[in-house]
Tab-separated table of C-alpha atoms and ligand atoms in Angstrom:
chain	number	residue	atom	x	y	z
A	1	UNK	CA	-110.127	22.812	-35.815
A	2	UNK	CA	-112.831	25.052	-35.615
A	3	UNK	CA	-112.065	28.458	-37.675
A	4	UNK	CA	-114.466	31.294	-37.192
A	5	UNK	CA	-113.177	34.544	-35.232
A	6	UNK	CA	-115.705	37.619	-34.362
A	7	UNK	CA	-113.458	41.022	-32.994
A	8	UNK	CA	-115.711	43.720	-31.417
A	9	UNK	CA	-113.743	46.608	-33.032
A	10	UNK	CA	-113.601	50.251	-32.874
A	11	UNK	CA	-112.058	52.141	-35.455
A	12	UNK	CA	-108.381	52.681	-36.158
A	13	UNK	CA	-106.697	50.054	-33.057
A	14	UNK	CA	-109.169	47.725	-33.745
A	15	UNK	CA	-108.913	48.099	-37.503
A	16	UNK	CA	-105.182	46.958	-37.226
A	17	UNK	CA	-105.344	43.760	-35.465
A	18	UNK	CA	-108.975	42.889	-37.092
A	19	UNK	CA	-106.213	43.241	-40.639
A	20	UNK	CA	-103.763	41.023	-38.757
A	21	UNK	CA	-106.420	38.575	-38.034
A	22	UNK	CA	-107.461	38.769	-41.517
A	23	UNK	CA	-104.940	38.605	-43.102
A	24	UNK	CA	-104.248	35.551	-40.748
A	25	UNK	CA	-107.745	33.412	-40.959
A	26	UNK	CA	-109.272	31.655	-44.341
A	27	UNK	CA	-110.477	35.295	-45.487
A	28	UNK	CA	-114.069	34.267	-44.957
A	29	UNK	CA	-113.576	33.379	-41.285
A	30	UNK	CA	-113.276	36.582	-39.347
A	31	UNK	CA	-116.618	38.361	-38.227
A	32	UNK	CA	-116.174	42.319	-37.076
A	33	UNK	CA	-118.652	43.939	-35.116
A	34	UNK	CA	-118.272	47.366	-35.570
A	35	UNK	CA	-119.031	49.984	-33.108
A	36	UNK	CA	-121.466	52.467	-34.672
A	37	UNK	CA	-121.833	54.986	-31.775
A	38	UNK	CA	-119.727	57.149	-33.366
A	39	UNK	CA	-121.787	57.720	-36.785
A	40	UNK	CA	-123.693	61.004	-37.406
A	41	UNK	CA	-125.186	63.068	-39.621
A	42	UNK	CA	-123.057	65.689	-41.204
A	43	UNK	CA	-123.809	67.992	-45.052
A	44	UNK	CA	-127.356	65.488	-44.882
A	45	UNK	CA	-124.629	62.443	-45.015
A	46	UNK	CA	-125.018	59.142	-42.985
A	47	UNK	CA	-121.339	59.001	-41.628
A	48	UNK	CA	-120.102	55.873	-40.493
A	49	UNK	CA	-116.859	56.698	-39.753
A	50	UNK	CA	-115.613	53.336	-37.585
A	51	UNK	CA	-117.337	50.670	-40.630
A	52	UNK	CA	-115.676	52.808	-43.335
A	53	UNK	CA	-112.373	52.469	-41.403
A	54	UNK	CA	-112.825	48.746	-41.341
A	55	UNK	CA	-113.877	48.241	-44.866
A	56	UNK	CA	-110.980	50.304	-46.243
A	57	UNK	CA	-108.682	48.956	-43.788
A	58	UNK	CA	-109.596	44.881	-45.094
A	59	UNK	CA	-109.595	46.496	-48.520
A	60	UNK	CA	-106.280	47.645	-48.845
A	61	UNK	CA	-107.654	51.276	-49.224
A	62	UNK	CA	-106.944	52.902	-45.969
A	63	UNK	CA	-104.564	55.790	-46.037
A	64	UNK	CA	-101.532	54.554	-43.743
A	65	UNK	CA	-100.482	57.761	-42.243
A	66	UNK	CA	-103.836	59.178	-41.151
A	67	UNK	CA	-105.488	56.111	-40.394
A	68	UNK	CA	-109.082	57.021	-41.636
A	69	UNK	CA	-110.080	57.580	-45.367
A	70	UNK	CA	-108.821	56.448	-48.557
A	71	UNK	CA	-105.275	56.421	-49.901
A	72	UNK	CA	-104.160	58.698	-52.471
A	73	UNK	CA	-107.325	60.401	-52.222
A	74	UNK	CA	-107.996	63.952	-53.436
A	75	UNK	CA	-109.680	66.837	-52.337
A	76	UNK	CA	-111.674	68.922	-54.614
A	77	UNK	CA	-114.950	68.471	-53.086
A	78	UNK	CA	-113.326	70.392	-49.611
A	79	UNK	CA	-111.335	73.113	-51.623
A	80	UNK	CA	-115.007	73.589	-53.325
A	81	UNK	CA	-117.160	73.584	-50.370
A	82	UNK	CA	-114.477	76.076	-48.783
A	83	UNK	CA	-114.920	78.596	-51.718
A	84	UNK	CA	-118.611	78.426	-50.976
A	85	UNK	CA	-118.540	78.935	-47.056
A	86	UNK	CA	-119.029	75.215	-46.075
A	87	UNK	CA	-118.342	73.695	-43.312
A	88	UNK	CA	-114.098	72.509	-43.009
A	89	UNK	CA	-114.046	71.064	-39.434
A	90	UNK	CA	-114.892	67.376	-40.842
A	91	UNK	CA	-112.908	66.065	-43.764
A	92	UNK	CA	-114.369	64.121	-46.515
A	93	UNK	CA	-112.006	62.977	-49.681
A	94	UNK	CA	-113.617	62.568	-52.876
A	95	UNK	CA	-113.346	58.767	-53.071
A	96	UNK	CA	-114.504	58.802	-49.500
A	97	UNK	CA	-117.517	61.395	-50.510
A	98	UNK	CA	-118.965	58.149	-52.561
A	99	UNK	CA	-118.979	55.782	-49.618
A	100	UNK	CA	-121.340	58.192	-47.831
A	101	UNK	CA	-123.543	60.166	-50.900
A	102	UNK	CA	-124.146	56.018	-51.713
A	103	UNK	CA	-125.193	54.919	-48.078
A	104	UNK	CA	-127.174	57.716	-47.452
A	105	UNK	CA	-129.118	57.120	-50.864
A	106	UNK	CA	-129.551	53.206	-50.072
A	107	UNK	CA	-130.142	54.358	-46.791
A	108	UNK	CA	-132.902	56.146	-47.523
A	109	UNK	CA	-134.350	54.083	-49.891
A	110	UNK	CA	-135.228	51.793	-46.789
A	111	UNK	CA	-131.953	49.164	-46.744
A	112	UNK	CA	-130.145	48.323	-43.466
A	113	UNK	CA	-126.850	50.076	-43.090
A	114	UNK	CA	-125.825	46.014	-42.034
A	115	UNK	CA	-127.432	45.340	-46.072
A	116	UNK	CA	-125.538	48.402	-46.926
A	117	UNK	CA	-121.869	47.923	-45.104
A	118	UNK	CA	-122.443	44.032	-46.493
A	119	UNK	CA	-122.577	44.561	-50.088
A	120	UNK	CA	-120.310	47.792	-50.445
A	121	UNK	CA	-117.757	45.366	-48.151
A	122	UNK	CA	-118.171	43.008	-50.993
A	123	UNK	CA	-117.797	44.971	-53.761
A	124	UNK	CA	-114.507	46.465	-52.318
A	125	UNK	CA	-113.079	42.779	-52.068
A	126	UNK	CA	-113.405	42.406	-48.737
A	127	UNK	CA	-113.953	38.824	-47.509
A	128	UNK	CA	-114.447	39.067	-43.843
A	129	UNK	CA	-118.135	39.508	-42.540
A	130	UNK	CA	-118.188	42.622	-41.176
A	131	UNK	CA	-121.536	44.112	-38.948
A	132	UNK	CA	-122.759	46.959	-37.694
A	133	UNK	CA	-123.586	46.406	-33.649
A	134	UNK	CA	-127.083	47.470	-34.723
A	135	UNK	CA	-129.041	48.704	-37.447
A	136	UNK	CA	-130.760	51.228	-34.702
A	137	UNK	CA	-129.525	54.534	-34.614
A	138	UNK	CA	-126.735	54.868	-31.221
A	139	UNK	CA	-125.076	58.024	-30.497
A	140	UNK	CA	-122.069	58.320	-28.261
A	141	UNK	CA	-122.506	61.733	-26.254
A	142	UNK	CA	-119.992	62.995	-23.730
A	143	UNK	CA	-120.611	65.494	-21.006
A	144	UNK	CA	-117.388	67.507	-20.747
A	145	UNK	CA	-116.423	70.887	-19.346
A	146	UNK	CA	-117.537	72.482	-22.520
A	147	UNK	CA	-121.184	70.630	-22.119
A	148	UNK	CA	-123.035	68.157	-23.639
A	149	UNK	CA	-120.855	66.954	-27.005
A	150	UNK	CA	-121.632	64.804	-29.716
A	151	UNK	CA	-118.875	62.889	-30.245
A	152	UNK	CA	-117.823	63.782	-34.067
A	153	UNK	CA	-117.715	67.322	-32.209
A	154	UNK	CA	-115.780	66.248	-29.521
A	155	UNK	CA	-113.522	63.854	-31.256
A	156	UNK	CA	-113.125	65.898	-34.202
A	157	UNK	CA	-114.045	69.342	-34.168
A	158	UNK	CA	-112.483	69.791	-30.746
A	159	UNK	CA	-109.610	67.392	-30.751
A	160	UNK	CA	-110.754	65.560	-27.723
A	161	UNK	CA	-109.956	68.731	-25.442
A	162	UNK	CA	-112.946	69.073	-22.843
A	163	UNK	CA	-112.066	66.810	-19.972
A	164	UNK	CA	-115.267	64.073	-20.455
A	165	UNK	CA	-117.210	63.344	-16.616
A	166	UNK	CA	-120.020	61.177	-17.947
A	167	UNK	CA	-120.685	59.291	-21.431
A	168	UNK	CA	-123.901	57.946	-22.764
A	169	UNK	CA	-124.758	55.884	-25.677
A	170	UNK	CA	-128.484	57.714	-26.873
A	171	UNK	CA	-130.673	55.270	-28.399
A	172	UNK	CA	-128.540	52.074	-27.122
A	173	UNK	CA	-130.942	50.880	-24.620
A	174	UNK	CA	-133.838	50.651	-27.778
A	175	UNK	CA	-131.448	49.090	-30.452
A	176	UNK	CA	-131.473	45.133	-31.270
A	177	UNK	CA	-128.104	43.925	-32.238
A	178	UNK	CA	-127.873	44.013	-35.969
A	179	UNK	CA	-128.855	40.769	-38.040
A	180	UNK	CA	-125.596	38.196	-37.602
A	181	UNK	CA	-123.895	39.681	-34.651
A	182	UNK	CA	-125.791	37.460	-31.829
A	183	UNK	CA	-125.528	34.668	-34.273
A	184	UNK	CA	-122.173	34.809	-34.906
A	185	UNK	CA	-121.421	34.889	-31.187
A	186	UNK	CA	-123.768	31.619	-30.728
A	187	UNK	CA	-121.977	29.775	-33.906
A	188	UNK	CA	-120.432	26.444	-32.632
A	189	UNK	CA	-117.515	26.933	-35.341
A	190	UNK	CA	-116.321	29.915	-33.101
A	191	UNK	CA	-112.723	29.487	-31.926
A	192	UNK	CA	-112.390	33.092	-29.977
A	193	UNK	CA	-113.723	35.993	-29.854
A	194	UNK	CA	-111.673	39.255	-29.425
A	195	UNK	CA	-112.215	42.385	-28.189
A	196	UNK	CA	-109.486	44.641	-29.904
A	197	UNK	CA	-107.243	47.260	-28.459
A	198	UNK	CA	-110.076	49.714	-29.059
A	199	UNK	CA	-110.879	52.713	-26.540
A	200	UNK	CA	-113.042	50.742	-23.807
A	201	UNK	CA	-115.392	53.698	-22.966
A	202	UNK	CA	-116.659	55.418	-26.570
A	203	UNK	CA	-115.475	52.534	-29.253
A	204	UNK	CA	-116.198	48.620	-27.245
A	205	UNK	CA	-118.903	50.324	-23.970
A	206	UNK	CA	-121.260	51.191	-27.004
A	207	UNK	CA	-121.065	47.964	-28.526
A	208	UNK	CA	-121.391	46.656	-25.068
A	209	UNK	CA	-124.745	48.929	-24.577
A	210	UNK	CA	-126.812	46.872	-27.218
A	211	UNK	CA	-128.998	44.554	-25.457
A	212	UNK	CA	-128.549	41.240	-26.110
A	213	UNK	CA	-124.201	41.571	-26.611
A	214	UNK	CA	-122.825	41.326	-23.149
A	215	UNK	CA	-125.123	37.966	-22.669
A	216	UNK	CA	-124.518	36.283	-25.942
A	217	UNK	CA	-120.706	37.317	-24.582
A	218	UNK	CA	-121.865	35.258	-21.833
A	219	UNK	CA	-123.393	32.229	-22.814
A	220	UNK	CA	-120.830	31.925	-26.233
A	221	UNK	CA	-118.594	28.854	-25.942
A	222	UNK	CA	-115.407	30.315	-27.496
A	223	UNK	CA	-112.788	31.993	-25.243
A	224	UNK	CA	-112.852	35.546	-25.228
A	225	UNK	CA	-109.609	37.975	-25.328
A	226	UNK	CA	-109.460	41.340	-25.346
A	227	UNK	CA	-106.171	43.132	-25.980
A	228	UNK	CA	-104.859	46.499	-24.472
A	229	UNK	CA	-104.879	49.750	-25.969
A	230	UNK	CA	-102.303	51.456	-23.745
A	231	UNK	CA	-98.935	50.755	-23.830
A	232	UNK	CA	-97.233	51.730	-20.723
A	233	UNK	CA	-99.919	53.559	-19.365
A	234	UNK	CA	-100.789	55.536	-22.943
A	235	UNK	CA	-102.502	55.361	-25.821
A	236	UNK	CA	-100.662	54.989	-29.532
A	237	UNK	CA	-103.190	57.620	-30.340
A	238	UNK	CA	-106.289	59.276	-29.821
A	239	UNK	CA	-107.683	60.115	-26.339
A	240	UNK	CA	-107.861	57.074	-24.005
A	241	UNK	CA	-105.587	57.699	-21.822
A	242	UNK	CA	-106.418	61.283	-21.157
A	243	UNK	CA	-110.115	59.840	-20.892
A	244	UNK	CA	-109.341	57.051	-18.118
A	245	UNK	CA	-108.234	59.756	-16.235
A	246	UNK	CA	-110.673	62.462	-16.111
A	247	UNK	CA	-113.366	59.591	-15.217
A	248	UNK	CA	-111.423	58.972	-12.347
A	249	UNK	CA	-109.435	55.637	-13.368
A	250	UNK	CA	-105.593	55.414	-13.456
A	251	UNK	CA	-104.700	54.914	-17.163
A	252	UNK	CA	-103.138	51.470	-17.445
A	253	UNK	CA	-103.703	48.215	-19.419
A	254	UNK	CA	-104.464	47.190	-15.997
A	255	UNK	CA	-107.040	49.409	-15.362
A	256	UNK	CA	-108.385	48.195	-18.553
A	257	UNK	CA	-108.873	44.734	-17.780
A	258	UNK	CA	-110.395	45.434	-14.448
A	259	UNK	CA	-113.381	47.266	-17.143
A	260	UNK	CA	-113.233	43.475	-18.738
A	261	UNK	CA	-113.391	41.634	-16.023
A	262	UNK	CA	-116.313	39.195	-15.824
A	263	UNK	CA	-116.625	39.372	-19.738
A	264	UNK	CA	-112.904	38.165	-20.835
A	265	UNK	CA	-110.812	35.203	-20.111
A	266	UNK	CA	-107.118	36.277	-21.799
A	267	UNK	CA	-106.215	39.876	-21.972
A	268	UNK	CA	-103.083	40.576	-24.099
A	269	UNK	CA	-100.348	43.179	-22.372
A	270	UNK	CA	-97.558	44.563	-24.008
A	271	UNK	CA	-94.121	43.243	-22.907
A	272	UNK	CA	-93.425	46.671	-21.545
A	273	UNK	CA	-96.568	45.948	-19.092
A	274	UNK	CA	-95.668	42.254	-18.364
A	275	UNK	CA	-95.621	43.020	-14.336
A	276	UNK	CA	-99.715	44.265	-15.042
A	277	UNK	CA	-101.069	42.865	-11.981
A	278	UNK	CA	-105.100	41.848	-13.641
A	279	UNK	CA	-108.267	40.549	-11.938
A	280	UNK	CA	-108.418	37.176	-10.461
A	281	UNK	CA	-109.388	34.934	-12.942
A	282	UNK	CA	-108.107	36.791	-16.482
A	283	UNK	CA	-105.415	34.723	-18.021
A	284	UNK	CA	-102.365	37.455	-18.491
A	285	UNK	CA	-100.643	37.045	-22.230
A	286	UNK	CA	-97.538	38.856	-22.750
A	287	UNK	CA	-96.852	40.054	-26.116
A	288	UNK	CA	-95.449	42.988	-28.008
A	289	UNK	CA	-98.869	44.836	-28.898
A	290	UNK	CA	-97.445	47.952	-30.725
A	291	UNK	CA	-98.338	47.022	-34.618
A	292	UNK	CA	-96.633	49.518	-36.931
A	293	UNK	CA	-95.908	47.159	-39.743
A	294	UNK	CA	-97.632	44.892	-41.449
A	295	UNK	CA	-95.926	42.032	-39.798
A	296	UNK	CA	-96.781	43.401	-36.242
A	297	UNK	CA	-100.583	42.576	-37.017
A	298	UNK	CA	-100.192	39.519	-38.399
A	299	UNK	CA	-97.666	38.095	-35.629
A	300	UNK	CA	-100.129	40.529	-33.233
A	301	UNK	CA	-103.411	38.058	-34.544
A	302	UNK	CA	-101.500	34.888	-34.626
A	303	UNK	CA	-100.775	35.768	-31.175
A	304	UNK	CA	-104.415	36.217	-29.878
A	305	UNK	CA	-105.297	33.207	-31.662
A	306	UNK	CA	-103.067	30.707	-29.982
A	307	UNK	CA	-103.324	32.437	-26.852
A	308	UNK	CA	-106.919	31.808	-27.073
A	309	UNK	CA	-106.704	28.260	-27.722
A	310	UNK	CA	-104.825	27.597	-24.908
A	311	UNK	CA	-106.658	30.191	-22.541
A	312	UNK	CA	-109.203	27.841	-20.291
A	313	UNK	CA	-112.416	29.782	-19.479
A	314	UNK	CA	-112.601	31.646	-16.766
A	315	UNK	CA	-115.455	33.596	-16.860
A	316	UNK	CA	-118.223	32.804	-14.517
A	317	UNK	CA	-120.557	30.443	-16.750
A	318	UNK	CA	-124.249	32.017	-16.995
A	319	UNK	CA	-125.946	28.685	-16.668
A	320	UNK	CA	-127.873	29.716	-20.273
A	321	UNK	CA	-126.619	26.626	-21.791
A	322	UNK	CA	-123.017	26.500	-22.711
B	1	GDP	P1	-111.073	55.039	-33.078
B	1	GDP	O1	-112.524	54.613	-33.002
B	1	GDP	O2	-110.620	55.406	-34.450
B	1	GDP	O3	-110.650	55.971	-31.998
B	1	GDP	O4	-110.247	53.729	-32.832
B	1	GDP	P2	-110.234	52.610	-31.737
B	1	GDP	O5	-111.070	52.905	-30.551
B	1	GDP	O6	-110.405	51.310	-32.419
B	1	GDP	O7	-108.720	52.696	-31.353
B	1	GDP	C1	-108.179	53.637	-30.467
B	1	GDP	C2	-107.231	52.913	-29.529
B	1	GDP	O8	-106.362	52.093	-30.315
B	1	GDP	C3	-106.338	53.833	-28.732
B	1	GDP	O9	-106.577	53.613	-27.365
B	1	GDP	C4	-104.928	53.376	-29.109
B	1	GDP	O10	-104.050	53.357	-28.004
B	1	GDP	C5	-105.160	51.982	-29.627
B	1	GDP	N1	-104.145	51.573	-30.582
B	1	GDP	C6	-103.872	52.159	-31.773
B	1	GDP	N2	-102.839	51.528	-32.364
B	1	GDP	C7	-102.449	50.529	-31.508
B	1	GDP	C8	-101.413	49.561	-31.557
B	1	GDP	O11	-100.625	49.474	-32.498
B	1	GDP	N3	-101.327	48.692	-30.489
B	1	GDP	C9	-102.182	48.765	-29.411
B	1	GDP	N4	-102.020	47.890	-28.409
B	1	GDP	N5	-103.155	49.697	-29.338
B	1	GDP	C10	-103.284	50.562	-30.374
């Protein structure tokens, strides 16, 4: 049976299924592409805070309740920068501190941050393959009622308030997709590819935005599901919902898959959606999607997996070769 999975992942939804799937696969079969539009420069650090969810996530390192950083992490380096007037609004643990003081030094000794998420993946234990979209700087921006944001100040510094009218993905349109990601897409080993319950407009649009991705989506063989990240018409966290509807859509996992349609084949609803009328054409799979335990990602992934194998394709073919 063929064996290799790539999930297009955001940060903390995606990082939860991409475990189940993990945890699920041989551990060297699952291939994340990471969304990168969210990374930025902050205290002369290259912050890449959607890989280092990923990485501590498939490392066992993640902190469960927040979601982001390391577990039983402390915080000396904040209380310190505090006494000396630094900046608060963006919190860095000490064991997280080394993640970035390291990338930024490899970084700027002329690696890849795909060479640099690739062997600090490895030396955290991590078996899965895990990619940057692109090596290429991208940077999420968001036009809101407050301006122009970047999106660690929207996200973070202003807890998603300003309603958002317009998003762009700065550099996108110039960026190659990283080394591996198109590759990975073309393998003929690839049993699905996923697109995980990620927000659709700032964590899977900029992975979307990288020339080359939404045609290697195309032309790959493997059927391709994507799985909601509102349940009942919200999100389990963060701003999606409250997103959807200040661009004009209605929040709903529906609403969702209309955004996927002409890319996916399967799209995965929660049970308490299973009336979610989708696009002609997308293959609706009914499952509980909320994954609180450990066991809710695994049964989650072994879900998308067999859904997948018995999900025809539906997508209109490109005529590129598959
Ligand atoms: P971020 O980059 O850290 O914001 O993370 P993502 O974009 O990967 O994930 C945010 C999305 O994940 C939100 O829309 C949430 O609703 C969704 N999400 C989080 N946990 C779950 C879950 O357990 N089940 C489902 N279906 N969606 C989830």
């Amino acid at each position: 049976m063929k064996s290799r999975v790539v999930i297009l992942s955001g940060g903390i939804g995606g990082a939860k299924l991409a475990l189940g799937l993990y945890r699920t696969l041989p551990a060297d079969a699952l291939t994340v592409v990471v969304n990168t539009g969210d990374d930025f420069r902050h205290l002369g650090l290259a912050i890449s805070p959607d890989i280092d969810t990923l990485v501590y996530t498939l490392a066992d390192l993640a902190d469960p309740q927040r979601g982001w950083g390391r577990r039983d992490e402390t915080w000396s380096f904040m209380a310190a920068l505090s006494t000396l007037g630094g900046p608060q609004w963006f919190q860095l643990g000490d064991g997280d501190l080394a993640m970035h003081v390291e990338r930024t030094r490899r970084l700027a000794d002329g690696e890849t941050l795909s060479a640099v998420t690739a062997d600090i993946a490895r030396r955290l234990g991590v078996r899965a393959t895990v990619l940057p979209m692109s090596d290429a700087p991208v940077r999420t921006r968001l036009r809101t009622d407050a301006g122009w944001l970047d999106f660690q100040d929207y996200f973070v510094g202003r807890r998603c308030e300003p309603a958002v009218s317009e998003i762009r993905f700065d550099g996108a349109a110039d960026a190659t997709a990283a080394p591996g990601v198109l590759a990975a897409l073309a393998d003929p080993d690839l049993r699905a590819v996923v697109i995980a319950p990620s927000n659709p407009y700032v964590s899977i649009d900029p992975i979307l935005a990288v020339p080359g991705l939404r045609d290697a989506l195309a032309d790959t063989a493997a059927p391709i599901v994507a799985v909601s990240p509102l349940i009942g018409g919200a999100a389990v966290k963060g701003p999606t919902a409250k997103m959807m509807r200040e661009l004009g859509a209605t929040a709903s996992a529906a609403e969702v898959a209309r955004r996927y349609a002409g890319l996916i084949d399967g799209f995965v609803v929660d049970t308490v959606d299973a009336d979610a009328e989708l696009p002609g054409g997308i293959r609706r799979i009914v499952a509980p999607t909320l994954m609180t335990s450990l066991e809710d990602r695994e049964r989650l992934g072994r879900t998308v997996l067999a859904s997948a194998q018995t999900c025809p394709r539906t997508r209109p073919a490109t005529g590129r070769g598959t």
